[in-house]
XYZ file of C-alpha atoms in Angstrom:
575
model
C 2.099 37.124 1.072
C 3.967 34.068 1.459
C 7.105 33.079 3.828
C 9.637 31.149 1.670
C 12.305 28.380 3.656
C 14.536 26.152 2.815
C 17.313 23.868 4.877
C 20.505 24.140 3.414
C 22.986 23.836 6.374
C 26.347 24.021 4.387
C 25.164 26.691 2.207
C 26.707 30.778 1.770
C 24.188 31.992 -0.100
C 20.203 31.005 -1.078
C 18.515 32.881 -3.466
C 15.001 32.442 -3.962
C 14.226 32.204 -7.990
C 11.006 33.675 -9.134
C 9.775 33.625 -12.691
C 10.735 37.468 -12.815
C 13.768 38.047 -10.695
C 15.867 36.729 -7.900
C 16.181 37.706 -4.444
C 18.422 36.741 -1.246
C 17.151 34.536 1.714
C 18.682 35.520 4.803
C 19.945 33.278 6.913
C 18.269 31.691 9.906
C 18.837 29.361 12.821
C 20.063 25.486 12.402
C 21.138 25.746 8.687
C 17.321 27.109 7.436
C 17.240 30.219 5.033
C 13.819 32.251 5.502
C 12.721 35.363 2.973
C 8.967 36.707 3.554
C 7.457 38.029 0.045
C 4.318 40.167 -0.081
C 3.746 39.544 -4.112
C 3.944 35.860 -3.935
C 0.497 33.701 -3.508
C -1.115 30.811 -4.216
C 0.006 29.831 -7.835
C 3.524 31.331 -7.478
C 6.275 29.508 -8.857
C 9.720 29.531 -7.618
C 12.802 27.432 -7.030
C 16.435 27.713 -4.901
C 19.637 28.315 -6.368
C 22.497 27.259 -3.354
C 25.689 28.657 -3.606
C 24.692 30.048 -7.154
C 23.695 26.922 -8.962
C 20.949 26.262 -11.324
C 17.115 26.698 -9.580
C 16.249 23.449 -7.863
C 12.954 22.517 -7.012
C 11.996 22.947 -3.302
C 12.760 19.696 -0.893
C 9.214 20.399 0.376
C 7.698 21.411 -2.580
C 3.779 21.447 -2.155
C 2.857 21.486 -6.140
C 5.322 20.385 -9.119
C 3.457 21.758 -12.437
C 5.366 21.374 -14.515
C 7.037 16.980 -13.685
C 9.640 16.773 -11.147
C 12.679 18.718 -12.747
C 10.354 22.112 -13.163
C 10.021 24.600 -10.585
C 7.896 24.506 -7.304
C 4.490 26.316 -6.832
C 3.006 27.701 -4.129
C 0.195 25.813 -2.656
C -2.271 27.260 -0.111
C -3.484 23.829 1.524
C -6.407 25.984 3.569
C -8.310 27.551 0.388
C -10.387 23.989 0.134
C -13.514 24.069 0.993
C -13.612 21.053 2.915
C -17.405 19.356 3.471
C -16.551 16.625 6.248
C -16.540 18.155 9.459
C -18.763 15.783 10.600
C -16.572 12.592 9.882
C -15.263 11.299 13.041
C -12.406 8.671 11.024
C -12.271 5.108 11.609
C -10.025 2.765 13.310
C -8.480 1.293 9.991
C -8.434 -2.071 12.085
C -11.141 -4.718 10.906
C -12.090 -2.678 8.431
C -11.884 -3.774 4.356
C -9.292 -2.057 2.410
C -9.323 -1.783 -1.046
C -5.657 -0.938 -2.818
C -5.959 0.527 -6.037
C -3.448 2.306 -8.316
C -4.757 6.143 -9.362
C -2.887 5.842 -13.100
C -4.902 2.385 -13.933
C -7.967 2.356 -11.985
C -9.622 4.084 -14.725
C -8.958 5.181 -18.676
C -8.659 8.762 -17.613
C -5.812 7.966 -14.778
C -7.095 10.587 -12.671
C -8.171 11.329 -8.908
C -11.418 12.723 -10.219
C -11.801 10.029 -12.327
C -11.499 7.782 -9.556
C -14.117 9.154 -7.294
C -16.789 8.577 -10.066
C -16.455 4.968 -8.819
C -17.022 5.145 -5.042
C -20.486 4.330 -5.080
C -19.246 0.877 -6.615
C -16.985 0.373 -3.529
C -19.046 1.425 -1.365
C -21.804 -1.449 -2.730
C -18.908 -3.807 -2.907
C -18.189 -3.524 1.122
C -15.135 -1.790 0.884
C -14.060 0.652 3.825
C -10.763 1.942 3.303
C -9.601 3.382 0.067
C -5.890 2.389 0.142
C -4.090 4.451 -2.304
C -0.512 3.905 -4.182
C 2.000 6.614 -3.901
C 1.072 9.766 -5.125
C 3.832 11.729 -4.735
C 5.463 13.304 -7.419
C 7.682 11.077 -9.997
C 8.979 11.363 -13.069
C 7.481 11.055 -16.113
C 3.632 10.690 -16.611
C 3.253 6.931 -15.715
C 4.696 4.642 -13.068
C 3.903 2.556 -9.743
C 5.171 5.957 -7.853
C 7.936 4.150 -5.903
C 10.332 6.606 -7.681
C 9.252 9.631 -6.492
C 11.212 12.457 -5.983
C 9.074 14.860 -3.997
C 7.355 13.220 -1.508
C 5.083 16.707 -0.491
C 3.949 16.843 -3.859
C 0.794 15.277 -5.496
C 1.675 13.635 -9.354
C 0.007 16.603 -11.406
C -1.120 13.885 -13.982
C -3.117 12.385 -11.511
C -4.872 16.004 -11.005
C -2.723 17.866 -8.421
C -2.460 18.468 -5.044
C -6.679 19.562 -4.552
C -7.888 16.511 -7.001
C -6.341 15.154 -3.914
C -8.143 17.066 -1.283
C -11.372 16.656 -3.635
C -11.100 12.383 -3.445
C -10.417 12.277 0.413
C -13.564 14.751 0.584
C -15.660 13.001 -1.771
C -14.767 9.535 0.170
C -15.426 10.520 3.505
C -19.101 11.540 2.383
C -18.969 8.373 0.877
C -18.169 6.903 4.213
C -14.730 5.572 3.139
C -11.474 6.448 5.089
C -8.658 7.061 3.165
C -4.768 5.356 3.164
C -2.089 6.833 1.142
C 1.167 5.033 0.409
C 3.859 6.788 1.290
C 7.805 6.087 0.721
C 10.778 7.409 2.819
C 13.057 4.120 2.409
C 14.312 5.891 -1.008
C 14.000 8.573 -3.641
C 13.717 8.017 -6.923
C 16.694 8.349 -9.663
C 15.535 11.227 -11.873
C 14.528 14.490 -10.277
C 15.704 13.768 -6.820
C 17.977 16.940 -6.126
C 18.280 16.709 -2.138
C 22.025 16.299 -1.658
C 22.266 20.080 -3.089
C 20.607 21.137 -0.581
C 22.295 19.000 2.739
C 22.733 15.626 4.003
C 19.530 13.989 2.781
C 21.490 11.315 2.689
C 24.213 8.850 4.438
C 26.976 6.446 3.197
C 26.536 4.479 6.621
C 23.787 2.802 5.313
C 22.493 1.436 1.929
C 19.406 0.448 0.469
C 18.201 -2.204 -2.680
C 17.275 1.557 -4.304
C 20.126 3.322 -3.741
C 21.445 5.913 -0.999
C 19.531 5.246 2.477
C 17.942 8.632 3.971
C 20.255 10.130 7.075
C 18.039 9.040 9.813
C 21.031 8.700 12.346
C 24.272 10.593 11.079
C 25.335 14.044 11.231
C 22.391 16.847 10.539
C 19.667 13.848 10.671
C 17.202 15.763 13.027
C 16.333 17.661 10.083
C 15.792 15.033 7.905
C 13.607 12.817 9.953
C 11.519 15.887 10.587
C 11.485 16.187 7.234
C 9.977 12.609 6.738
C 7.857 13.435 9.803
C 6.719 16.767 8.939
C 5.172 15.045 5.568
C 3.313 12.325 7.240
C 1.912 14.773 9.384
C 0.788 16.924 6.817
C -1.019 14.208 5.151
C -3.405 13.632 8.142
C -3.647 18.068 8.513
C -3.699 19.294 5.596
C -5.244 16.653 3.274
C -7.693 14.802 5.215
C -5.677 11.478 5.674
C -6.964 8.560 7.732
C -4.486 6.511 7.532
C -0.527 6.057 5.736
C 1.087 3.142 4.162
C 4.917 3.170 4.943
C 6.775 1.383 2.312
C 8.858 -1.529 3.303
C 9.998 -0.076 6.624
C 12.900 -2.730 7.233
C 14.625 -0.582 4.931
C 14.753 2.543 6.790
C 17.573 1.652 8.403
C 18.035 3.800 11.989
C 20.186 3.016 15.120
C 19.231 6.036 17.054
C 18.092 6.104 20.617
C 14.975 6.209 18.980
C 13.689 4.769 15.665
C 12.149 6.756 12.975
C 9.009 4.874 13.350
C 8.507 4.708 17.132
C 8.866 9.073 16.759
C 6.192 9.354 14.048
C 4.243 6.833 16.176
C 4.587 9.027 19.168
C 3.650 12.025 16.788
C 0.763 10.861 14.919
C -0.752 9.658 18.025
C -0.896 13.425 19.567
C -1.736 14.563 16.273
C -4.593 12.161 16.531
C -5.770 13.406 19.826
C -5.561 16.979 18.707
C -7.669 15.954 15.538
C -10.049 14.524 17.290
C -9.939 10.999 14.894
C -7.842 7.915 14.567
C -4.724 8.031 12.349
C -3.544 4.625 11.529
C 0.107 4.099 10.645
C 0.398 0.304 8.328
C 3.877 -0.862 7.608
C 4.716 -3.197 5.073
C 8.049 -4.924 6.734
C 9.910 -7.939 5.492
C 11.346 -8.610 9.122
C 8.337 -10.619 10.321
C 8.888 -9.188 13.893
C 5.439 -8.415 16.027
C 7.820 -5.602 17.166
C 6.559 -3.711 14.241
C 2.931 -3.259 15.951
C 4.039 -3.554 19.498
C 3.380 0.245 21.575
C 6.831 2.269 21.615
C 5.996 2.446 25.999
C 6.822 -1.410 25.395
C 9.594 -1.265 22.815
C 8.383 -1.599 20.010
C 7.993 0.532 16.773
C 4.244 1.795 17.172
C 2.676 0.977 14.307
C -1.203 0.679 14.341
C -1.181 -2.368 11.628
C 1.515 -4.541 9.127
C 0.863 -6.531 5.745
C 1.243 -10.239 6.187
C 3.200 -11.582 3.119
C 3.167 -14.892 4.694
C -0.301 -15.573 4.809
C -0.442 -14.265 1.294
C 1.818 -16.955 0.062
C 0.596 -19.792 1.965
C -2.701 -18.826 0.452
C -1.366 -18.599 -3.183
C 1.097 -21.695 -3.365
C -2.015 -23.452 -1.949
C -4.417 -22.359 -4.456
C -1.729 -22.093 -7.772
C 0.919 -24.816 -6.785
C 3.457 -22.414 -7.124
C 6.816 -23.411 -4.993
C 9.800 -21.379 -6.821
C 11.752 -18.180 -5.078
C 10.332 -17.003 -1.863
C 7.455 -19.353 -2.284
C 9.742 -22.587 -1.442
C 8.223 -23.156 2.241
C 4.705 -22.747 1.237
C 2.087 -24.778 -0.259
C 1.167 -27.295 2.255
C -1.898 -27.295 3.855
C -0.455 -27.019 7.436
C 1.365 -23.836 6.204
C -1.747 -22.079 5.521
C -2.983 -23.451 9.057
C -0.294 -21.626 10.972
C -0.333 -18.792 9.159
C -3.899 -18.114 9.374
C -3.950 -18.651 13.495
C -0.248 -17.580 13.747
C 0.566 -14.872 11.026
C 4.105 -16.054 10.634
C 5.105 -19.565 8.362
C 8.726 -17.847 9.404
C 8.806 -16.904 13.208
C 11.852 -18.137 14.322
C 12.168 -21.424 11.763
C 14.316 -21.589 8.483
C 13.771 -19.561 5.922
C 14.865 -21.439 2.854
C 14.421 -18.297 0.524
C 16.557 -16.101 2.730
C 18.989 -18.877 3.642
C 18.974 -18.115 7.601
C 16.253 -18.197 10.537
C 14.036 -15.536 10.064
C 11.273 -13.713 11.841
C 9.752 -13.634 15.493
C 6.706 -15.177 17.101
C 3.378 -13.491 17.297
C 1.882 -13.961 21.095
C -1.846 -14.121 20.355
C -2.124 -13.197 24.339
C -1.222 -9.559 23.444
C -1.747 -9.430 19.547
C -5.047 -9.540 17.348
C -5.755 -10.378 14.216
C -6.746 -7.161 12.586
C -3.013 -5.608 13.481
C -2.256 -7.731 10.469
C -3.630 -6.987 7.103
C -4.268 -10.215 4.823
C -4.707 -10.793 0.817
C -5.055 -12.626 -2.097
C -2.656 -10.616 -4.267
C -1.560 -6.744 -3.733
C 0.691 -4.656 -6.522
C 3.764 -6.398 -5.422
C 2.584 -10.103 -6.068
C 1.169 -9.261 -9.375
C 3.532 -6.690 -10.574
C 6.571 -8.197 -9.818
C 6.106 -11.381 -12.108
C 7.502 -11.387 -14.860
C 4.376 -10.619 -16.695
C 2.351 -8.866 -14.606
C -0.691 -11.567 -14.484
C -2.873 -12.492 -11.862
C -3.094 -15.765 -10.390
C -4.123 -18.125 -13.149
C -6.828 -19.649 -10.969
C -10.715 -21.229 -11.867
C -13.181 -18.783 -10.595
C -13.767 -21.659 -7.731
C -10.452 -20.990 -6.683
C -10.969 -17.253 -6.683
C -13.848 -17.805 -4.552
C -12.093 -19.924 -1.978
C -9.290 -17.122 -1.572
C -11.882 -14.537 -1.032
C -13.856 -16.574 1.172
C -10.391 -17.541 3.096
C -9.388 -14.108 3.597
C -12.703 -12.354 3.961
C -13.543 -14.794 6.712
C -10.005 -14.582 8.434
C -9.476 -12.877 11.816
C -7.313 -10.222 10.288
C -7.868 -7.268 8.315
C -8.814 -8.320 4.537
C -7.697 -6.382 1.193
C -8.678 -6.474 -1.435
C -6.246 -5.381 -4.725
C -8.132 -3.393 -7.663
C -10.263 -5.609 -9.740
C -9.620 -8.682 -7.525
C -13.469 -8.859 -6.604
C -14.487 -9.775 -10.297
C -11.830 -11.816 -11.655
C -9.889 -9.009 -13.954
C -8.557 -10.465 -16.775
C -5.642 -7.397 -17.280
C -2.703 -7.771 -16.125
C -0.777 -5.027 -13.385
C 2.403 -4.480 -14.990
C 5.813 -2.962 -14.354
C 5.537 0.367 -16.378
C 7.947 3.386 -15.900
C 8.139 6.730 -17.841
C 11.803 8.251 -17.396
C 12.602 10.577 -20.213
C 16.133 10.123 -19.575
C 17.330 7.433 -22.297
C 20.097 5.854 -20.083
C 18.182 5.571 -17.138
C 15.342 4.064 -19.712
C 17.812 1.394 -20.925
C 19.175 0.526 -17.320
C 15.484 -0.129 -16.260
C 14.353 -2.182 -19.306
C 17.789 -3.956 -18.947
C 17.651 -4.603 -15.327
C 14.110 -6.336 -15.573
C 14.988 -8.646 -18.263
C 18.314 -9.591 -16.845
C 16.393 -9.984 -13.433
C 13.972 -12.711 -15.017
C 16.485 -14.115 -17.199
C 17.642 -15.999 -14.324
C 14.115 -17.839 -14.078
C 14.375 -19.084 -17.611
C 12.440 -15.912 -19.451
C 14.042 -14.475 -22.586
C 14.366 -10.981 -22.925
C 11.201 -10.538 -25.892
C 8.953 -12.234 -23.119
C 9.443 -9.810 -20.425
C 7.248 -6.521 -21.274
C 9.343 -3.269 -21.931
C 8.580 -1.460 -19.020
C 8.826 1.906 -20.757
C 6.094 1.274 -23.785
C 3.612 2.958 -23.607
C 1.515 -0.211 -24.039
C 2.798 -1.609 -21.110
C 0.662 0.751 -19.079
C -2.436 0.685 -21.189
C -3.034 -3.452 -20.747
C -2.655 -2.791 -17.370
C -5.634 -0.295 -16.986
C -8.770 -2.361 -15.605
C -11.554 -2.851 -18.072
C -14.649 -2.211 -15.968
C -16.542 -3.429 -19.290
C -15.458 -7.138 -17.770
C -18.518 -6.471 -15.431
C -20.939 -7.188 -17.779
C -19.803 -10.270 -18.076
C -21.810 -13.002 -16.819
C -18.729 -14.836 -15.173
C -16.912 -12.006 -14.258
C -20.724 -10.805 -12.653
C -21.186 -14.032 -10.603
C -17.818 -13.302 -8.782
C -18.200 -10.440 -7.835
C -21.874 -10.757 -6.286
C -19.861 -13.662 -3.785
C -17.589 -11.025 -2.846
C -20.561 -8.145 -2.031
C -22.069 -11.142 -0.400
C -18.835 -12.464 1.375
C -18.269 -8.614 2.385
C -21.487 -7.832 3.557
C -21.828 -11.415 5.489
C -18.838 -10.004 7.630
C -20.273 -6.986 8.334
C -23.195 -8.382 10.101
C -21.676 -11.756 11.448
C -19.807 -10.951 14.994
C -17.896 -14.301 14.460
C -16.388 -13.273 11.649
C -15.469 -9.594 12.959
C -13.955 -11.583 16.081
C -9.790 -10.941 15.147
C -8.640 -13.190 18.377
C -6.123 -15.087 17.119
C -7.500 -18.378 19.539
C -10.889 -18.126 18.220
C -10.098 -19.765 14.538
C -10.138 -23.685 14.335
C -8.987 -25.096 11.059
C -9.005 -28.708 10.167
C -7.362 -29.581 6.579
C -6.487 -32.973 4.385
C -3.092 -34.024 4.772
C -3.030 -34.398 0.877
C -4.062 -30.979 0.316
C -8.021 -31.823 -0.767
C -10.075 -29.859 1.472
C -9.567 -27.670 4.524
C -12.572 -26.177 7.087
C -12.318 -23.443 9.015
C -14.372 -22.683 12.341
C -15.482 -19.186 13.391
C -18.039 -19.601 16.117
C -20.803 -21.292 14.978
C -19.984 -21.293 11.328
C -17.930 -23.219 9.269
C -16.049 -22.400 6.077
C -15.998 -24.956 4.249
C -13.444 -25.743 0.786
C -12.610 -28.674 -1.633
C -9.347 -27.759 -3.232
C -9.425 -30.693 -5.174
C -10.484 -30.176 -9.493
C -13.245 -33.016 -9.021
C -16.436 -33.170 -7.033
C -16.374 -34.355 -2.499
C -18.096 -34.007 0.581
C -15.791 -32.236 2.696
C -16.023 -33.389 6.324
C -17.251 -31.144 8.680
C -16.936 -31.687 12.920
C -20.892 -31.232 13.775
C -23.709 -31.695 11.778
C -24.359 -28.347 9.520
C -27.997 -26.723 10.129
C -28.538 -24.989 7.176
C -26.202 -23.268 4.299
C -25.401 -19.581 4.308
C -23.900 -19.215 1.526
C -22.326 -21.207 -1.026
C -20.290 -20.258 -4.872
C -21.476 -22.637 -7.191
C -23.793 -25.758 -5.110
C -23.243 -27.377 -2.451
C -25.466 -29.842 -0.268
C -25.661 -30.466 3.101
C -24.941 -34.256 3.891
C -24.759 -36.325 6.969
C -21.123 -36.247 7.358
C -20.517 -33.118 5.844
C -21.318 -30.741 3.090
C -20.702 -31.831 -0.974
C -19.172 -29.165 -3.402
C -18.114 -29.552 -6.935
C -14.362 -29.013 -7.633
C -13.039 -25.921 -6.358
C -15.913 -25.200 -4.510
C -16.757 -23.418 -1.328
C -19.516 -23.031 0.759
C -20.126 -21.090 4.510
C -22.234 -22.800 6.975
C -23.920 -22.541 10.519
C -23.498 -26.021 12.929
């Protein structure tokens, strides 16, 4: 037996569609339409017709078979046999994340496939799995930031229980797990809401499209549908922890914003569950706000990404001062951004042609409410090619050591650790061939503006573009691509044991830099990390006499005013 809903507020009639027959919801209070059916199960498939139109798929459908334009299927979350009732969570906090997309983590694209290689994180340091969007989009490949229905689990990537199975399988691993979720958009193909009621609102827009109706007529319905999923994440599935998807663009002037109610929400949801459920924004705004308890004003959000440190750290290492990376690049940059989060808190933002962002009081915030990074989908994705930093494997090792050793909380993106030579691409899959041509249009007429011609700029829709961007875990028997990643297992597991480096007080970092960009040292306690960004061979000053080296990629030598590295080397040690 299984009770079928639906919201459809402006609706006369809802029928429910079944594979052999239709039959009548009746209607119910505030716009729902209920029908209880004693055949239906796990495994049944059905869809809505309102008003008498063509079946749709379900706004909160649970399992999509069949891609995103098929019908709905019944999924009984509680048939898993779950095996972790003795994981008590983890405060994701401090603790290493490790974002990796399901569709190019491995050959086979899968969940399953996936888990075969937890052992390997788990080795590496890693301590929260921080998974892409796996909602339901079209088509079989894509980043996921176009899906359509967001209760759904991408069948290609094995369904909603391949799901259950990897959260399962990673808390016996020891891992928490972080899903990506997105509620700033829906996707263009298979994203049938406005049949159903005011998903949507022309009072606000978005870069994607429509905005979500978080504050217009009918919106309590749609924010608990946006809550209503997030919770169900941490219930049903086994969720530590959710990634909300550039939040500045979920755009809200109630009484109360969207976030600050799931805050409120997941936080009694936590207490009920016994664990901690950790809510990380990505936000654009640069406004503490983000992180700052709802009792004080502020949105509630356990932790945010910090794009600014990740592009004072990259324009530092690459040289790289075009688009939003215009401010960056100087060695006091990196400074303030590693003891003050923010290179924009207040100050000009050339980029964005206004003052931009808010200042981070390290009196009431720490370090791990900000998550920090070398690279993440976004900064390799969204160039033009899809490469990775063209860096020496010194200068891989300096932004590992830089953000490893950092009083925030480090990530790490897929394949990062040993120096992955394939690229992360755009890549979509949209059957329709308008849509197709818009897409592949609309990237090359995006980079076209930076000097690229149109051949240059990958077709987002081969098929090929996808397969160079799966990782080659063959790389790791490669003798550079080996010595890498044994700095970051060392870097990783150094951190774990070190309280100095665990410390996320914003006031306990000291960093001391060359003007001219050759060298920079920064204090944690009694250790020093020490870095010569220049291409040749120095000893790098340090401020007390080093006792002994703890760790170093490549050589280094203690000296008497200071510690001597080759070119683009780095090297940790105690004073």
């Amino acid at each position: 037996m299984h009770t079928f809903s639906v919201w459809a507020p402006a609706a006369s009639s809802v029928d429910l569609v079944l594979r052999d027959g239709v039959l009548p919801l009746r209607a119910a209070a505030d716009g729902w339409w209920v029908r209880r059916v004693v055949e239906a199960h796990h495994g049944t498939d059905y869809a809505f017709s309102i008003d008498g139109s063509e079946p749709l798929p379900d706004p909160r459908s649970p399992w999509q078979p069949d891609g995103v334009h098929g019908f709905s299927r019944v999924f009984d979350a509680d048939r898993f046999g779950w095996t972790d009732e003795d994981w008590i969570g983890r405060d994701v906090r401090g603790s290493v994340f490790y974002e990796l997309h399901v569709g190019t983590f491995t050959p086979e694209g899968t969940l399953d496939a996936a888990a075969e290689h937890l052992d390997y994180l788990v080795v590496l340091g890693i301590e929260v799995v921080s998974l892409m969007p796996v909602a339901a989009f079209p088509g079989r490949h894509g980043w996921g930031y176009d899906g359509v229905h967001l209760y759904a689990v991408h069948e290609p990537y094995g369904g909603p229980e391949a799901l259950q199975r990897f959260v399962d399988r990673c808390h016996d691993a020891g891992l928490a797990v972080c899903l990506d979720v997105v509620y700033n958009h829906l996707g263009p193909s298979g994203n049938r809401l406005a049949g159903f009621g005011p998903y949507f609102t022309d009072r606000h827009t978005t870069p994607w499209g429509p905005a979500l109706n978080l504050d217009d007529t009918d919106s309590t319905e749609v924010r608990r549908w946006v809550c209503d999923n997030a919770l169900r994440w941490f219930e049903s599935f086994h969720l530590d922890a959710l990634r909300l998807d550039a939040v500045h663009a979920l755009v809200d002037d109630s009484p109360v914003h969207l976030l600050a109610q799931l805050s409120l929400e997941t936080e009694e949801l936590s207490e009920e569950l016994g664990r901690p459920l950790g809510l990380v924004a990505e936000s654009d705004l640069n406004d503490p706000r983000v992180v700052e308890p709802v009792v004080d004003g502020g949105l509630g959000m356990t932790a945010q990404w910090s794009d600014d440190f990740h592009h004072a750290l990259h324009s530092l290492l690459t040289g790289e001062r075009f688009g939003y990376y215009v401010d960056f690049g100087d060695p006091a940059v990196f400074a303030k951004t590693l003891t003050q989060v923010f290179r924009h808190d207040g100050s000009y933002s050339t980029f964005r042609g206004q003052d931009w962002g808010r200042p981070v009081d390290p009196a009431r915030h720490r370090g791990a409410e900000f998550l920090a990074y070398t690279s993440n989908h976004d900064q390799i994705g969204n160039r033009a090619l899809g490469d990775r930093p063209a860096l020496t494997p010194g200068q891989l090792a300096i932004g590992a050591a830089l953000v490893v050793t950092s009083p925030y909380t480090p990530m790490l993106f897929m394949g990062e650790e040993w120096g992955a030579s394939t690229p992360w691409r755009f890549f979509t899959d949209f059957d329709e061939r308008g849509l197709a041509e818009a897409v592949r249009t609309g990237r090359r007429r995006e980079f076209a503006a930076h000097g690229w011609t149109a051949d240059e700029i990958p077709d987002p829709q081969d098929p090929q573009t996808w397969r160079s961007s799966v990782l080659d875990w063959s790389e790791l028997d490669d003798s550079p691509h080996h010595e890498l990643l044994a700095w970051y297992r060392h870097l990783l597991a150094f951190r774990a044991r070190m309280p100095e480096l665990r410390n996320d007080r914003l006031d306990s970092v000291r960093i001391s830099f060359d003007p001219g960009g050759d060298w920079l040292v920064v204090a944690r306690g009694s250790l020093r990390v020490v870095v010569n960004l220049a291409a040749a061979g120095a000893v790098v000053p340090v401020d007390e006499v080093p006792e002994y080296l703890v760790m170093a990629f490549g050589t280094a030598e203690l000296v008497t005013d200071g510690v001597r590295l080759p070119g683009h080397g780095v090297a940790i040690v105690a004073v």
